mmCIF file of C-alpha atoms in Angstrom:
data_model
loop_
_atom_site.group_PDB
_atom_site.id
_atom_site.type_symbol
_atom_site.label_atom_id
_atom_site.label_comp_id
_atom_site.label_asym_id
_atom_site.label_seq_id
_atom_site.Cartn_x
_atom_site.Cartn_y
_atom_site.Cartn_z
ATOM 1 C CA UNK A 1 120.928 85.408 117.551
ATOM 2 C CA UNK A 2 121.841 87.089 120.616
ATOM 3 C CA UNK A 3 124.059 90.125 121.929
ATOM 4 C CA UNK A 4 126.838 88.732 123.635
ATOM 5 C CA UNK A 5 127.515 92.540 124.306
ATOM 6 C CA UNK A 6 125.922 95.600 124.141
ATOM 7 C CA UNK A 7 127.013 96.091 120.765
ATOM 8 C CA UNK A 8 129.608 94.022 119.733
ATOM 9 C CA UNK A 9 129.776 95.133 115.766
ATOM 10 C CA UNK A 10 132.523 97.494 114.534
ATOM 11 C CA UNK A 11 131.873 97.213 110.716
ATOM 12 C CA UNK A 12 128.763 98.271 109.676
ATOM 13 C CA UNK A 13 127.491 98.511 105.880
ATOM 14 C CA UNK A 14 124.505 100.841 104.962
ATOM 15 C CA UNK A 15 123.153 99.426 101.252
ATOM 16 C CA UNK A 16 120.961 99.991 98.735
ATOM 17 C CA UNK A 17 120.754 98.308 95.013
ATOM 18 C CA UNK A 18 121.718 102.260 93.206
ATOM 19 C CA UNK A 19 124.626 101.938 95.789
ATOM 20 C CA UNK A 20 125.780 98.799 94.129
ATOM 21 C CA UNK A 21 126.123 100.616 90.337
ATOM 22 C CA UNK A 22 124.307 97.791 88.560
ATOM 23 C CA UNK A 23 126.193 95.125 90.654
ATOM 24 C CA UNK A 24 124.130 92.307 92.043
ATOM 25 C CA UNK A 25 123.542 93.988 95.640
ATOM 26 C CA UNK A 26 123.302 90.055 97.195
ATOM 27 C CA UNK A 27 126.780 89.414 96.074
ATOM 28 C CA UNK A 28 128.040 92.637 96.872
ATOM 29 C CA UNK A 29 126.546 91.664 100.813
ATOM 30 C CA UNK A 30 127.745 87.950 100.813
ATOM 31 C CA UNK A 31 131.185 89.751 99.583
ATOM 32 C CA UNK A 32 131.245 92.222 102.320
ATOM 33 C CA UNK A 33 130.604 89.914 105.282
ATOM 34 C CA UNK A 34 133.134 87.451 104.049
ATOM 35 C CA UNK A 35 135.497 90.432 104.650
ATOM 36 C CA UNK A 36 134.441 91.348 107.755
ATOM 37 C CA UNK A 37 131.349 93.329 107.661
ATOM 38 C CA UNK A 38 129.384 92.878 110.821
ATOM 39 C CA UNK A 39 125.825 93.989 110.259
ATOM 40 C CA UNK A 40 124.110 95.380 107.933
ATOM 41 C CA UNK A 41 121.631 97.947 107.166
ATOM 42 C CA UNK A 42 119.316 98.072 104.181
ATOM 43 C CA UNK A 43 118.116 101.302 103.018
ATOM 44 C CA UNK A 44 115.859 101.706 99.824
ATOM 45 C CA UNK A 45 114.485 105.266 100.481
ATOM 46 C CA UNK A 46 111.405 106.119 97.980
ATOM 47 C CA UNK A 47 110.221 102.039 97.693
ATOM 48 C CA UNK A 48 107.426 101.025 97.749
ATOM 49 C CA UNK A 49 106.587 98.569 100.637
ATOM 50 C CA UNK A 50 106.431 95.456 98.393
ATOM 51 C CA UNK A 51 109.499 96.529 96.615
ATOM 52 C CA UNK A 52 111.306 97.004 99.461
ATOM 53 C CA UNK A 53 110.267 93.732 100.899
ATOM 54 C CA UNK A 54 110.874 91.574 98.462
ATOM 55 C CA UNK A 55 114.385 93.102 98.627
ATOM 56 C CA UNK A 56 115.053 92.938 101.943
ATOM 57 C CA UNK A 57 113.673 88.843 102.152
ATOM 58 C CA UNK A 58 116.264 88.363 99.516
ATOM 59 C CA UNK A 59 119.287 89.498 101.647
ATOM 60 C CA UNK A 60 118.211 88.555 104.701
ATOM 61 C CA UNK A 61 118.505 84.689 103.034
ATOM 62 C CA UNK A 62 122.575 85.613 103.020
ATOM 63 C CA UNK A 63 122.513 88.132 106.384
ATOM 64 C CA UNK A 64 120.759 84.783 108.281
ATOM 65 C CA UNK A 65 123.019 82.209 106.376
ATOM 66 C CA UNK A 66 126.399 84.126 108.203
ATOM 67 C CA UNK A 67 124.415 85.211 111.271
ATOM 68 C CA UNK A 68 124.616 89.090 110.556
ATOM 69 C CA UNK A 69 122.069 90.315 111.910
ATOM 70 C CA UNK A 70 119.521 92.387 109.096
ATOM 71 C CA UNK A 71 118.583 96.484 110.039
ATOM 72 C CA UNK A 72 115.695 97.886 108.214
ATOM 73 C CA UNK A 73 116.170 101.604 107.651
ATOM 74 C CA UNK A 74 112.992 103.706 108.213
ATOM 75 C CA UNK A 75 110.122 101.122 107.333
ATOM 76 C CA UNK A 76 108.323 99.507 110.082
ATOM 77 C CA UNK A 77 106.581 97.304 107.814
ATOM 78 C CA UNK A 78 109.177 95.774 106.022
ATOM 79 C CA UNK A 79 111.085 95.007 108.990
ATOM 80 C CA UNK A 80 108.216 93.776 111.405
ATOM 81 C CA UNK A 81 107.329 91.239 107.698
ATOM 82 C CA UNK A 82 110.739 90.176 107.085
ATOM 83 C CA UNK A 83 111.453 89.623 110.795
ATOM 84 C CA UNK A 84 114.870 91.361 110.426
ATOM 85 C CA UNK A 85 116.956 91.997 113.893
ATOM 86 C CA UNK A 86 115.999 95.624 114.147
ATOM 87 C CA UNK A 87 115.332 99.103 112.531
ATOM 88 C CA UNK A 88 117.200 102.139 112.382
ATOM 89 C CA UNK A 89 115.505 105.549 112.244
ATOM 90 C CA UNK A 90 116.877 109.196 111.547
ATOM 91 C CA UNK A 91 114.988 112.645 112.845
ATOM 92 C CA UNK A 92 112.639 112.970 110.171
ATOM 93 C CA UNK A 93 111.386 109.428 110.158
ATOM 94 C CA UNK A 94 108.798 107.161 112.806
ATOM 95 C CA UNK A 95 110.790 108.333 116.788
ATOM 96 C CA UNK A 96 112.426 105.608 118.718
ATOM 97 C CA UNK A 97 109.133 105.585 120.778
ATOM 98 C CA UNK A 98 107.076 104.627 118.052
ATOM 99 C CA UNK A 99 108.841 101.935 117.063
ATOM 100 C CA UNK A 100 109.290 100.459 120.349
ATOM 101 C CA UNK A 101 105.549 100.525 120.863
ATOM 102 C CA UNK A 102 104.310 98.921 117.501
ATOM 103 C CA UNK A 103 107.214 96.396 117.579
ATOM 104 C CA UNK A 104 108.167 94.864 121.379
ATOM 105 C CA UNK A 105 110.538 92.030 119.088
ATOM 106 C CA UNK A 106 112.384 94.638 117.894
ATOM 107 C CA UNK A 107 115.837 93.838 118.873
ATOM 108 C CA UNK A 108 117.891 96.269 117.580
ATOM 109 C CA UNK A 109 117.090 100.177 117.574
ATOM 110 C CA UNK A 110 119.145 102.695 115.922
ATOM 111 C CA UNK A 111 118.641 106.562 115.944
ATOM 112 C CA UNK A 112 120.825 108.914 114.294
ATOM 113 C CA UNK A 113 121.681 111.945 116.295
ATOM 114 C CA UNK A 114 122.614 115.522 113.862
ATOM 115 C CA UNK A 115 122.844 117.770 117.145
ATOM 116 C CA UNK A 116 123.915 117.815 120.461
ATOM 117 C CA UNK A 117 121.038 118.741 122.110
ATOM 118 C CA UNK A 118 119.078 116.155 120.457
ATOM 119 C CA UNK A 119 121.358 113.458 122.327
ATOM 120 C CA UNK A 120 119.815 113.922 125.788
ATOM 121 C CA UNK A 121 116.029 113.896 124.346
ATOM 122 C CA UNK A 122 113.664 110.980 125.586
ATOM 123 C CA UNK A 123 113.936 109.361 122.091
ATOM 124 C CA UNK A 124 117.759 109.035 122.326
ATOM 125 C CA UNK A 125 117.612 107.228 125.464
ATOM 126 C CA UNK A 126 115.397 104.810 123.686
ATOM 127 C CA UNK A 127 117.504 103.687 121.473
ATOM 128 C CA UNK A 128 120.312 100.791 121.503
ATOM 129 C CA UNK A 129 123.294 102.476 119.258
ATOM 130 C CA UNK A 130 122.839 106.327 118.097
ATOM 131 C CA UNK A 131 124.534 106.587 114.821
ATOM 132 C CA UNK A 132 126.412 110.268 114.954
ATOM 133 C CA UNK A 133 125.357 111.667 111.326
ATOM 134 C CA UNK A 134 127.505 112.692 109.424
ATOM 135 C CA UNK A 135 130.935 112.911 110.857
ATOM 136 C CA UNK A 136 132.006 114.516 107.291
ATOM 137 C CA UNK A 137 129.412 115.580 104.532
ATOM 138 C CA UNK A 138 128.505 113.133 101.971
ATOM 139 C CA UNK A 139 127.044 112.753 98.865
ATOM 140 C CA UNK A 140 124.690 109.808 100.227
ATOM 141 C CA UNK A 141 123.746 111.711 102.946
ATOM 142 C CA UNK A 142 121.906 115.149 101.998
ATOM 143 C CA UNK A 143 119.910 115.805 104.292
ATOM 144 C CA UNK A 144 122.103 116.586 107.657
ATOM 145 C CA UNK A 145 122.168 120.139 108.598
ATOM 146 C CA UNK A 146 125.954 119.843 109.736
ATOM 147 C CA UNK A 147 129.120 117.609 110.432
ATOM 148 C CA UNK A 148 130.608 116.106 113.688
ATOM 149 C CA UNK A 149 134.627 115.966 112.616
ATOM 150 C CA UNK A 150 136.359 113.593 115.151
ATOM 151 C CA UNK A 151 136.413 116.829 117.690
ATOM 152 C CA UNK A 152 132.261 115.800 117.906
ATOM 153 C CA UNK A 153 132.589 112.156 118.556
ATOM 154 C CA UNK A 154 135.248 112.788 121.578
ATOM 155 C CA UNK A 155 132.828 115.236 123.068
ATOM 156 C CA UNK A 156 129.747 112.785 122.596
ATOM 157 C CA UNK A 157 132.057 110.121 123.796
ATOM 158 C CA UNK A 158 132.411 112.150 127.010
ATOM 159 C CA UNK A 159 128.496 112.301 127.646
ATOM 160 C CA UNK A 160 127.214 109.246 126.640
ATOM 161 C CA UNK A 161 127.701 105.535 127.135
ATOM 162 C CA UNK A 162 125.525 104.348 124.335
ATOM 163 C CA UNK A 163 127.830 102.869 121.278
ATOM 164 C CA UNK A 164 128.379 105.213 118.703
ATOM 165 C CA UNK A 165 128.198 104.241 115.365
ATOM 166 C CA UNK A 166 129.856 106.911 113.103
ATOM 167 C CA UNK A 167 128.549 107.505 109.240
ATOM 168 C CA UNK A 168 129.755 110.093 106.866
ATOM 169 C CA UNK A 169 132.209 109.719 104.683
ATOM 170 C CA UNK A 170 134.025 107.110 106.257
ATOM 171 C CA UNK A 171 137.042 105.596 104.686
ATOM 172 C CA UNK A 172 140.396 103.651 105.253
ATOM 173 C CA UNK A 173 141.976 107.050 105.857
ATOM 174 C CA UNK A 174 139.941 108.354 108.648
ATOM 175 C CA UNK A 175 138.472 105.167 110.665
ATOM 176 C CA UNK A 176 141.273 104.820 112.735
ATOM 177 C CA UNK A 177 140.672 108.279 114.193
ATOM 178 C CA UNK A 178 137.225 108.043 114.691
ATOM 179 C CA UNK A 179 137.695 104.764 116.553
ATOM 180 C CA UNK A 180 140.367 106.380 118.541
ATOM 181 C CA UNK A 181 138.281 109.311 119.045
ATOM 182 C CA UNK A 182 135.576 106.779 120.566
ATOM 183 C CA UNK A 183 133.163 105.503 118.078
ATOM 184 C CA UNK A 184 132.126 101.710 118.854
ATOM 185 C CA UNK A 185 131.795 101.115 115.342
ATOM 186 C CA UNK A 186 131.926 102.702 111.534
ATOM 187 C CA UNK A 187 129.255 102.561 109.314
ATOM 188 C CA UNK A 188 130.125 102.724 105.333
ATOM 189 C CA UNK A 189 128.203 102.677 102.030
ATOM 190 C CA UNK A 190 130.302 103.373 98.803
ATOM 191 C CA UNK A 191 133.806 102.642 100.185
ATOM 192 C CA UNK A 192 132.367 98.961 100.054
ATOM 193 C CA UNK A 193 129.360 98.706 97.738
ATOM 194 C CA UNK A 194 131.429 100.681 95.199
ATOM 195 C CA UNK A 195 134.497 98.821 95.599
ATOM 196 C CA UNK A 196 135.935 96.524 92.799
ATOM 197 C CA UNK A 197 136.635 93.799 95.551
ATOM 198 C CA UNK A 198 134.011 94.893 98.230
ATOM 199 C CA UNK A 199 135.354 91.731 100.354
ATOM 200 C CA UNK A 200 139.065 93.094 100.068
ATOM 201 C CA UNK A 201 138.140 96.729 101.069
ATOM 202 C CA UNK A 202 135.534 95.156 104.049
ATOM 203 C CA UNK A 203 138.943 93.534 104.818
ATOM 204 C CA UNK A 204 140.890 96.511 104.923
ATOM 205 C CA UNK A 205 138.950 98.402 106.952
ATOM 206 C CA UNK A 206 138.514 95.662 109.456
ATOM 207 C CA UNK A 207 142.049 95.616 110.239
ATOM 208 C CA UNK A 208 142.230 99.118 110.288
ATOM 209 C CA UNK A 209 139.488 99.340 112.831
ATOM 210 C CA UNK A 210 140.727 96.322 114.599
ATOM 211 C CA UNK A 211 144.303 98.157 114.932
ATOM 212 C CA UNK A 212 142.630 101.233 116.190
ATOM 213 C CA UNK A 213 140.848 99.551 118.471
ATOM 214 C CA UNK A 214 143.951 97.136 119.791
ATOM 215 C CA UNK A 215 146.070 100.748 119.808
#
């Protein structure tokens, strides 16, 4: 697998098995993609390493069967074992430059950005996508100390040309905007992994990005 583009993903889901309420969190994935999902994270905060591996070898057997490529959030273990396509890391967890040093096959690097003056540190400008978090407060996300709105993603559109992937909240009502507003790409968790037909609302937001996009 190869970037054709920078970053040429617009629907990105952020999962976990509690996020799939008791749902098998393989079908949920397989669902998701067949609806449009274009990459996807997996994030099992408080596992333990073998737990968390044996979890992420599992979906990466239906992220490599559709040729999405596999993020590992916040364990450079798991995701140097399971040889998934990259990591993402938030402020709090292993920098940018720590991952690029212990893992040079690392092809993929995310790093969520909470302020504006964190976007112009030296860890920033390692990384391949920042992921602006949150642009709205969620209950999946706790521990942000504020919220972008759309008005934040037009201003970091204006000083950065790294893809933004916006998180937070994100829903068929408010992608368009963000898109518009210059995100590269949303990232969701419940809107899908909750869903009754996650490949139906993966769908739904696909157009509605694709729209935006198009507009």
């Amino acid at each position: 697998m190869k970037l054709d583009r920078p970053f040429p993903y617009r629907l990105y889901l952020v999962m976990s098995e509690a996020d799939c309420h008791g749902r098998d969190p393989l079908w949920v994935a397989e669902e998701a993609i067949l609806g449009g999902v274009d990459i996807i994270q997996l994030r099992e905060k408080g596992a333990a390493v073998e737990v968390f591996l044996k979890k992420a070898a599992q979906l990466k057997t239906v992220t490599d069967r559709y040729d999405v490529p596999l993020i590992i959030n916040d364990d450079l273990k798991v995701a140097i074992r399971v040889g998934a396509f990259g990591m993402h890391v938030g402020q709090q967890d292993l920098p940018p430059s720590g991952v690029r040093e212990a893992w040079s096959d690392c092809r993929l690097l995310g790093y969520s950005i909470e302020r504006l003056e964190q976007l112009q540190s030296a860890e920033a400008a390692l990384a391949d996508y920042l992921g602006v978090s949150p642009i709205f407060r969620t209950a999946t996300k706790t521990d942000t100390v504020s919220e972008w709105g759309i008005a934040g993603i037009r201003q970091l559109r204006g000083l950065t040309d790294k893809p933004l992937v916006a998180i937070g909240r994100m829903n068929r009502g408010n992608v368009a905007a963000v898109i518009q507003a210059g995100a590269d790409c949303v990232a969701v968790v419940s809107v899908i992994c909750a869903a009754d037909d996650p490949r139906a609302a993966a769908a739904d937001l696909k157009a509605l990005i694709n729209n935006a996009i198009a507009i």
